[in-house]
Amino acid sequence: MAATDRYTVVSADGHAGGDLQDYKAFLASRWHHEFDAWAAGYVNPFRDLTEPIAYRSWDSDRRLAETESDGIVAEVLYPNTVPPFFEESNLVALPPTPEDYERRWAGVQAHNRWLADFCARAPGRHRAGLRQRHRRRTRRSPVGG
């Protein structure tokens, strides 16, 4: 390899998610009142999301500046925040009750909309966000799948 050759660096294990209040704009308005009540009592289970470096999850401009300074040209982003109406990560949360299903589905959709917007804030850069999935309804659920 010649001294003038360059490597292309892709971060394949990045994490992103909205700051708690950022999700409200991505929820249908019918959920805003419930979101406010949920957010008022929410306790973040992730220590790293309460530390000074937490901005890396949601501040697109700062994240771009930092990744560019590291020579990173693209990112694959995994969710690392708790979507609205969950008490813990969607990945480890217990299945929703029939009463919680629609609310949690709205929260997952809000995260996925936020993530699409976050990726779009980096035009000309390569950001691939992995969307969150919601557990399917069980047979006991009164609402069809």
C-alpha positions as semicolon CSV with decimal commas, in nm:
position;residue;x (nm);y (nm);z (nm)
1;M;0,000;0,000;0,000
2;A;0,136;0,339;-0,099
3;A;0,165;0,617;0,157
4;T;-0,101;0,814;-0,032
5;D;-0,357;0,533;-0,019
6;R;-0,641;0,578;0,226
7;Y;-0,863;0,341;0,415
8;T;-1,238;0,373;0,414
9;V;-1,360;0,349;0,772
10;V;-1,717;0,241;0,845
11;S;-1,839;0,222;1,202
12;A;-2,052;-0,092;1,216
13;D;-2,152;-0,071;1,582
14;G;-2,282;0,280;1,638
15;H;-2,575;0,359;1,863
16;A;-2,835;0,631;1,836
17;G;-3,168;0,726;1,981
18;G;-3,362;1,037;2,065
19;D;-3,328;1,249;2,373
20;L;-3,643;1,175;2,573
21;Q;-3,844;1,484;2,476
22;D;-3,734;1,461;2,111
23;Y;-3,966;1,166;2,059
24;K;-4,284;1,366;2,123
25;A;-4,267;1,532;1,781
26;F;-4,265;1,189;1,619
27;L;-4,576;1,064;1,799
28;A;-4,927;1,110;1,666
29;S;-5,089;1,396;1,857
30;R;-5,338;1,160;2,022
31;W;-5,047;1,026;2,231
32;H;-4,901;1,359;2,346
33;H;-5,087;1,379;2,677
34;E;-4,996;1,020;2,766
35;F;-4,638;1,086;2,658
36;D;-4,611;1,384;2,892
37;A;-4,737;1,173;3,184
38;W;-4,503;0,885;3,096
39;A;-4,202;1,116;3,051
40;A;-4,265;1,290;3,384
41;G;-4,219;0,960;3,569
42;Y;-3,959;0,800;3,345
43;V;-3,626;0,697;3,500
44;N;-3,353;0,622;3,248
45;P;-3,208;0,274;3,309
46;F;-2,888;0,343;3,114
47;R;-2,609;0,524;3,298
48;D;-2,431;0,625;2,978
49;L;-2,742;0,816;2,868
50;T;-2,724;1,036;3,176
51;E;-2,353;1,119;3,143
52;P;-2,204;1,418;2,959
53;I;-2,131;1,204;2,649
54;A;-2,500;1,114;2,605
55;Y;-2,538;1,378;2,332
56;R;-2,361;1,138;2,095
57;S;-2,684;0,944;2,067
58;W;-2,897;1,232;1,937
59;D;-2,690;1,540;1,844
60;S;-2,638;1,492;1,471
61;D;-2,408;1,790;1,413
62;R;-2,172;1,703;1,699
63;R;-2,177;1,337;1,603
64;L;-2,084;1,422;1,243
65;A;-1,800;1,645;1,357
66;E;-1,663;1,376;1,588
67;T;-1,695;1,089;1,342
68;E;-1,542;1,296;1,063
69;S;-1,249;1,389;1,285
70;D;-1,196;1,016;1,340
71;G;-1,204;0,952;0,964
72;I;-1,534;0,762;0,973
73;V;-1,729;0,796;0,649
74;A;-2,033;0,582;0,731
75;E;-2,217;0,436;1,028
76;V;-2,450;0,148;1,103
77;L;-2,666;0,263;1,394
78;Y;-2,840;0,043;1,647
79;P;-3,103;0,170;1,892
80;N;-2,977;0,251;2,239
81;T;-3,248;0,458;2,399
82;V;-3,580;0,352;2,542
83;P;-3,873;0,428;2,312
84;P;-4,176;0,609;2,452
85;F;-4,406;0,410;2,679
86;F;-4,142;0,151;2,767
87;E;-3,967;0,125;3,103
88;E;-3,663;-0,048;2,954
89;S;-3,518;-0,123;2,615
90;N;-3,757;-0,269;2,361
91;L;-3,506;-0,550;2,312
92;V;-3,550;-0,685;2,665
93;A;-3,896;-0,559;2,756
94;L;-4,163;-0,808;2,844
95;P;-4,435;-0,845;2,582
96;P;-4,696;-0,570;2,613
97;T;-5,030;-0,639;2,770
98;P;-5,328;-0,603;2,540
99;E;-5,393;-0,265;2,707
100;D;-5,037;-0,146;2,637
101;Y;-5,000;-0,279;2,285
102;E;-5,111;0,028;2,088
103;R;-4,923;0,268;2,316
104;R;-4,598;0,073;2,284
105;W;-4,644;0,033;1,909
106;A;-4,680;0,414;1,888
107;G;-4,355;0,446;2,088
108;V;-4,163;0,213;1,857
109;Q;-4,297;0,399;1,554
110;A;-4,186;0,730;1,710
111;H;-3,835;0,594;1,757
112;N;-3,821;0,468;1,399
113;R;-3,943;0,803;1,263
114;W;-3,687;0,983;1,479
115;L;-3,413;0,752;1,346
116;A;-3,512;0,812;0,983
117;D;-3,498;1,187;1,048
118;F;-3,161;1,153;1,225
119;C;-3,015;0,964;0,929
120;A;-3,156;1,222;0,686
121;R;-2,977;1,499;0,877
122;A;-2,651;1,376;0,731
123;P;-2,693;1,437;0,357
124;G;-2,402;1,306;0,157
125;R;-2,297;1,085;0,447
126;H;-2,383;0,724;0,491
127;R;-2,594;0,645;0,796
128;A;-2,792;0,326;0,815
129;G;-3,025;0,300;1,112
130;L;-3,166;-0,031;1,221
131;R;-3,530;0,017;1,304
132;Q;-3,688;-0,127;1,612
133;R;-3,951;-0,396;1,577
134;H;-4,246;-0,442;1,803
135;R;-4,342;-0,780;1,940
136;R;-4,637;-0,930;1,762
137;R;-4,966;-0,953;1,934
138;T;-5,034;-1,279;2,109
139;R;-5,335;-1,495;2,036
140;R;-5,483;-1,365;2,359
141;S;-5,467;-1,009;2,234
142;P;-5,807;-0,866;2,141
143;V;-5,658;-0,673;1,848
144;G;-5,560;-0,856;1,527
145;G;-5,196;-0,885;1,416
